[in-house]
Short mmCIF file of C-alpha atoms in Angstrom, two decimals:
data_model
loop_
_atom_site.label_atom_id
_atom_site.label_comp_id
_atom_site.label_asym_id
_atom_site.label_seq_id
_atom_site.Cartn_x
_atom_site.Cartn_y
_atom_site.Cartn_z
CA MET A 156 0.00 0.00 0.00
CA LYS A 157 2.81 2.40 0.90
CA LYS A 158 4.64 1.84 -2.39
CA GLN A 159 1.43 2.23 -4.41
CA ILE A 160 0.69 5.60 -2.77
CA LYS A 161 4.22 6.85 -3.49
CA TYR A 162 4.08 5.70 -7.14
CA LEU A 163 0.71 7.44 -7.60
CA ILE A 164 2.00 10.69 -6.10
CA VAL A 165 5.13 10.70 -8.25
CA ALA A 166 3.11 9.99 -11.42
CA VAL A 167 0.55 12.74 -10.82
CA LEU A 168 3.16 15.36 -9.90
CA PHE A 169 5.34 14.45 -12.89
CA VAL A 170 2.47 14.66 -15.36
CA SER A 171 1.21 17.92 -13.86
CA MET A 172 4.60 19.61 -14.23
CA ALA A 173 5.52 18.04 -17.58
CA ILE A 174 2.38 18.93 -19.53
CA PRO A 175 2.97 22.13 -21.52
CA GLU A 176 0.69 25.07 -20.84
CA THR A 177 -1.14 26.01 -24.05
CA VAL A 178 -4.33 27.81 -25.00
CA ASN A 179 -6.32 28.06 -28.22
CA SER A 180 -7.93 31.34 -29.26
CA GLN A 181 -10.94 31.80 -31.49
CA GLY A 182 -11.91 35.23 -30.20
CA TRP A 183 -10.70 38.77 -30.71
CA GLY A 184 -6.99 39.49 -30.49
CA GLY A 185 -5.66 36.15 -31.78
CA ARG A 186 -3.76 33.60 -29.66
CA TRP A 187 -3.20 34.40 -26.00
CA LYS A 188 -0.96 32.34 -23.76
CA PRO A 189 -1.44 32.78 -20.00
CA GLY A 190 1.61 33.57 -17.92
CA PHE A 191 2.61 32.61 -14.41
CA TRP A 192 0.38 35.24 -12.77
CA ASP A 193 -2.71 34.15 -14.73
CA ASN A 194 -5.22 31.37 -14.02
CA TRP A 195 -5.28 30.88 -10.25
CA SER A 196 -7.89 30.09 -7.62
CA VAL A 197 -8.27 30.24 -3.85
CA ASN A 198 -10.42 27.73 -1.97
CA VAL A 199 -11.48 27.79 1.68
CA ASN A 200 -13.01 24.63 3.10
CA GLY A 201 -14.14 22.89 6.23
CA GLY A 202 -15.18 19.42 7.31
CA LEU A 203 -13.99 16.47 9.37
CA THR A 204 -10.67 14.70 9.85
CA SER A 205 -10.95 11.01 10.81
CA PHE A 206 -8.40 8.68 12.41
CA PHE A 207 -7.39 5.18 11.26
CA GLY A 208 -4.96 3.32 13.51
CA ASP A 209 -4.46 1.25 16.63
CA LEU A 210 -7.07 3.23 18.62
CA SER A 211 -9.83 3.15 16.02
CA LEU A 212 -12.76 0.74 16.08
CA TYR A 213 -15.05 1.92 13.25
CA ASP A 214 -12.88 1.86 10.12
CA THR A 215 -15.63 0.12 8.11
CA ASP A 216 -18.61 1.96 9.62
CA ILE A 217 -18.85 5.41 8.04
CA ALA A 218 -21.53 6.79 10.37
CA GLU A 219 -19.73 5.68 13.53
CA LYS A 220 -16.38 6.81 12.12
CA LEU A 221 -17.65 10.34 11.48
CA SER A 222 -19.45 10.64 14.82
CA LYS A 223 -16.99 8.95 17.19
CA GLU A 224 -13.53 9.03 15.59
CA SER A 225 -13.53 12.37 13.78
CA GLY A 226 -13.12 16.01 14.66
CA PRO A 227 -13.67 19.41 13.02
CA ALA A 228 -11.14 20.66 10.51
CA PHE A 229 -10.64 23.51 8.07
CA GLY A 230 -8.16 24.44 5.38
CA MET A 231 -7.18 26.62 2.44
CA LEU A 232 -5.87 25.79 -1.03
CA MET A 233 -4.22 27.96 -3.67
CA SER A 234 -4.03 26.54 -7.20
CA LYS A 235 -2.25 27.43 -10.42
CA TYR A 236 -4.02 25.95 -13.47
CA LEU A 237 -2.09 24.44 -16.38
CA SER A 238 -2.88 23.26 -19.90
CA GLN A 239 -6.43 24.58 -20.37
CA ASP A 240 -7.54 23.68 -16.83
CA ARG A 241 -6.66 20.01 -17.22
CA PHE A 242 -4.08 20.11 -14.44
CA ALA A 243 -3.18 22.26 -11.46
CA ILE A 244 -0.38 22.63 -8.96
CA THR A 245 -1.84 23.32 -5.51
CA GLY A 246 -0.53 24.29 -2.10
CA GLN A 247 -2.66 23.46 0.94
CA LEU A 248 -2.74 24.42 4.60
CA LEU A 249 -4.85 22.23 6.88
CA TYR A 250 -5.77 22.21 10.56
CA GLY A 251 -7.68 19.25 11.98
CA THR A 252 -8.56 17.32 15.13
CA LEU A 253 -8.68 13.56 15.70
CA LYS A 254 -9.97 11.17 18.32
CA GLY A 255 -10.38 7.45 18.95
CA GLN A 256 -10.45 4.73 21.57
CA ASN A 257 -10.50 1.02 22.31
CA SER A 258 -11.84 -0.81 25.36
CA THR A 259 -9.25 0.67 27.75
CA THR A 260 -7.68 3.76 26.16
CA MET A 261 -8.76 6.92 24.36
CA PHE A 262 -6.93 9.83 22.74
CA ASN A 263 -7.42 13.30 21.27
CA ALA A 264 -5.05 15.00 18.84
CA SER A 265 -4.65 18.16 16.79
CA ILE A 266 -2.71 18.42 13.54
CA ILE A 267 -1.33 21.19 11.34
CA GLU A 268 -0.39 20.16 7.79
CA TYR A 269 1.04 21.94 4.77
CA ASN A 270 1.56 20.23 1.43
CA LEU A 271 2.09 20.45 -2.32
CA GLN A 272 -0.12 18.42 -4.66
CA GLY A 273 -0.86 17.77 -8.31
CA ARG A 274 -4.52 17.85 -9.41
CA VAL A 275 -6.11 16.34 -12.53
CA TYR A 276 -9.49 17.53 -13.89
CA PHE A 277 -10.79 14.41 -15.60
CA LEU A 278 -13.67 15.83 -17.66
CA ASN A 279 -11.44 18.55 -19.10
CA LEU A 280 -8.68 16.00 -19.70
CA PHE A 281 -10.75 13.42 -21.56
CA SER A 282 -13.24 15.82 -23.17
CA PRO A 283 -11.32 18.82 -24.57
CA ASP A 284 -14.58 20.49 -25.68
CA ASN A 285 -16.19 20.13 -22.25
CA LEU A 286 -18.26 23.27 -21.64
CA SER A 287 -19.98 22.18 -18.45
CA ASN A 288 -19.43 23.90 -15.12
CA PHE A 289 -18.86 20.55 -13.40
CA ASP A 290 -15.69 18.47 -13.10
CA ILE A 291 -14.30 15.43 -11.29
CA VAL A 292 -10.91 15.97 -9.66
CA GLY A 293 -8.20 13.55 -8.62
CA TYR A 294 -5.14 14.61 -6.65
CA ALA A 295 -2.06 13.31 -4.87
CA GLY A 296 0.86 14.90 -3.10
CA LEU A 297 3.20 15.05 -0.17
CA GLY A 298 3.78 17.40 2.71
CA GLN A 299 4.64 17.77 6.36
CA PHE A 300 2.55 17.94 9.50
CA LYS A 301 2.94 18.52 13.22
CA PHE A 302 0.64 17.06 15.84
CA LYS A 303 -0.01 16.95 19.56
CA SER A 304 -1.71 13.86 20.97
CA GLU A 305 -3.01 13.21 24.48
CA GLN A 306 -3.79 9.63 25.51
CA TYR A 307 -5.94 8.75 28.53
CA LYS A 308 -6.93 5.61 30.38
CA ILE A 309 -10.74 5.35 30.35
CA GLU A 310 -10.96 4.16 33.96
CA ASP A 311 -8.51 6.82 35.18
CA PRO A 312 -8.38 10.00 33.02
CA SER A 313 -5.58 11.37 35.21
CA ASP A 314 -3.34 8.59 33.87
CA LYS A 315 -2.34 10.21 30.59
CA SER A 316 0.60 10.63 28.25
CA ILE A 317 1.37 13.32 25.68
CA GLU A 318 3.08 12.99 22.29
CA ASP A 319 4.09 16.39 20.89
CA THR A 320 6.17 16.44 17.71
CA GLY A 321 9.16 18.71 17.94
CA THR A 322 9.85 18.59 14.20
CA PRO A 323 7.47 18.18 11.24
CA GLU A 324 6.68 14.65 10.04
CA PHE A 325 6.22 13.62 6.39
CA VAL A 326 2.80 12.67 5.05
CA TYR A 327 1.67 11.21 1.70
CA PHE A 328 -1.89 11.44 0.43
CA PHE A 329 -4.33 11.02 -2.45
CA GLY A 330 -7.99 11.84 -2.97
CA PHE A 331 -10.91 12.62 -5.26
CA GLY A 332 -13.51 15.32 -5.39
CA ILE A 333 -16.06 17.25 -7.42
CA GLU A 334 -16.17 20.91 -8.38
CA TYR A 335 -19.03 23.04 -9.66
CA LYS A 336 -18.84 26.65 -10.85
CA PHE A 337 -22.14 28.41 -10.15
CA LEU A 338 -21.10 32.00 -11.02
CA ASP A 339 -18.50 33.64 -13.22
CA LYS A 340 -15.83 33.68 -10.51
CA PHE A 341 -17.23 31.40 -7.80
CA GLY A 342 -17.56 27.67 -7.28
CA ILE A 343 -18.23 25.00 -4.67
CA THR A 344 -16.27 21.81 -3.97
CA ALA A 345 -16.51 18.54 -2.09
CA ASP A 346 -13.70 16.04 -1.70
CA MET A 347 -12.25 13.21 0.33
CA GLY A 348 -8.52 12.63 0.84
CA MET A 349 -6.69 9.83 2.63
CA ARG A 350 -3.35 10.58 4.30
CA GLN A 351 -0.63 8.24 5.52
CA ALA A 352 1.52 9.50 8.37
CA GLN A 353 5.11 8.30 8.31
CA ASN A 354 4.90 7.14 11.92
CA ASP A 355 2.68 5.16 14.30
CA LYS A 356 2.45 7.84 16.97
CA LEU A 357 -0.70 9.82 16.15
CA ASP A 358 -2.64 8.02 18.90
CA ASP A 359 0.46 7.80 21.12
CA LEU A 360 0.36 4.02 20.79
CA VAL A 361 3.07 2.26 18.80
CA LYS A 362 1.88 -1.22 17.83
CA ASN A 363 2.30 -3.77 15.02
CA LYS A 364 4.76 -1.46 13.17
CA ASN A 365 1.92 -0.04 11.02
CA TYR A 366 1.73 3.64 10.12
CA ASP A 367 -1.33 5.63 11.16
CA TYR A 368 -3.73 7.16 8.62
CA TYR A 369 -6.13 10.07 8.71
CA SER A 370 -8.67 11.34 6.20
CA TYR A 371 -10.14 14.75 5.43
CA LEU A 372 -13.74 15.05 4.21
CA SER A 373 -14.43 18.64 3.19
CA PHE A 374 -16.79 21.08 1.50
CA GLY A 375 -15.43 24.33 0.16
CA PHE A 376 -15.92 27.61 -1.63
CA THR A 377 -13.66 28.69 -4.53
CA TYR A 378 -12.82 32.11 -5.93
CA TYR A 379 -11.28 32.04 -9.44
CA ILE A 380 -8.60 34.63 -10.25
CA ASP A 381 -8.08 35.45 -13.95
CA SER A 382 -4.86 37.30 -13.24
CA PHE A 383 -2.96 38.96 -10.42
CA LYS A 384 -1.94 41.69 -12.84
CA LYS A 385 -3.78 45.00 -12.84
CA SER A 386 -4.84 44.61 -16.47
CA SER A 387 -6.19 41.32 -17.83
CA ARG A 388 -6.98 42.48 -21.35
CA ARG A 389 -5.36 41.08 -24.46
CA GLY A 390 -6.30 42.54 -27.82
CA GLY A 391 -9.68 43.85 -26.69
CA ARG A 392 -11.09 40.71 -25.07
CA SER A 393 -11.11 39.30 -21.57
CA SER A 394 -8.23 36.97 -20.71
CA SER A 395 -10.53 34.79 -18.60
CA PHE A 396 -8.87 31.38 -18.27
CA ARG A 397 -12.28 29.71 -18.14
CA SER A 398 -13.18 30.84 -21.65
CA HIS A 399 -10.10 29.42 -23.42
CA GLY A 400 -10.56 31.82 -26.32
CA ARG A 401 -14.34 31.42 -26.57
CA ALA A 402 -16.87 34.11 -25.75
CA PRO A 403 -15.74 35.89 -22.57
CA MET A 404 -19.04 35.35 -20.76
CA ARG A 405 -18.83 31.54 -21.11
CA ARG A 406 -16.23 29.93 -18.87
CA ARG A 407 -15.30 26.28 -19.07
CA ARG A 408 -14.28 23.92 -16.30
#
């Protein structure tokens, strides 16, 4: 499982960075090629982070997992789109909380994660003439996270131990989601990502030499940025990256 996750991450990141950034123009002003400061978005999101490890009992029961082994979380993503919105390079900042227990022990933890990921927009990739405002997204990446975990004995809460990372730990992850643009510059998202910590200490219980996992289920709000430059006009037409050279009022995901 660990090797498969790493291979998937490497493949997605390589493809995302290797694909050339091109754009076709059928509108006024001829061909326009977006630069580094064009075609970005910012997404804010919130949801639940869930724990999978030695102190988790409901890994196959979604309802129990979300109610008993999950905690509130929120994050922010900033994306640079490539190759007519088929790919994106994204940076993410995430804060989340985790919890879990077995028959004798329980724990609570908080995490702060930052990462870099490659994202693939499947409808745009496999249907170049896709004009819908909906897309299916796959992503994978790597990053670092810090956490603080407090473990308690159920019969005696005063009997506790604390695991507080002094240095960031590596994390690998992959996930899928959906995205829908409901206005010219605004959209909504939903996605689910699974993360593998590179240690077995999230619940402060090292056992069986298996790494701990945590997931992030989120819903978000996106603001699309045509350009960070003051002027986004090229030859008399809007440089909107959603339009790809078509009529400025029609943006494509």
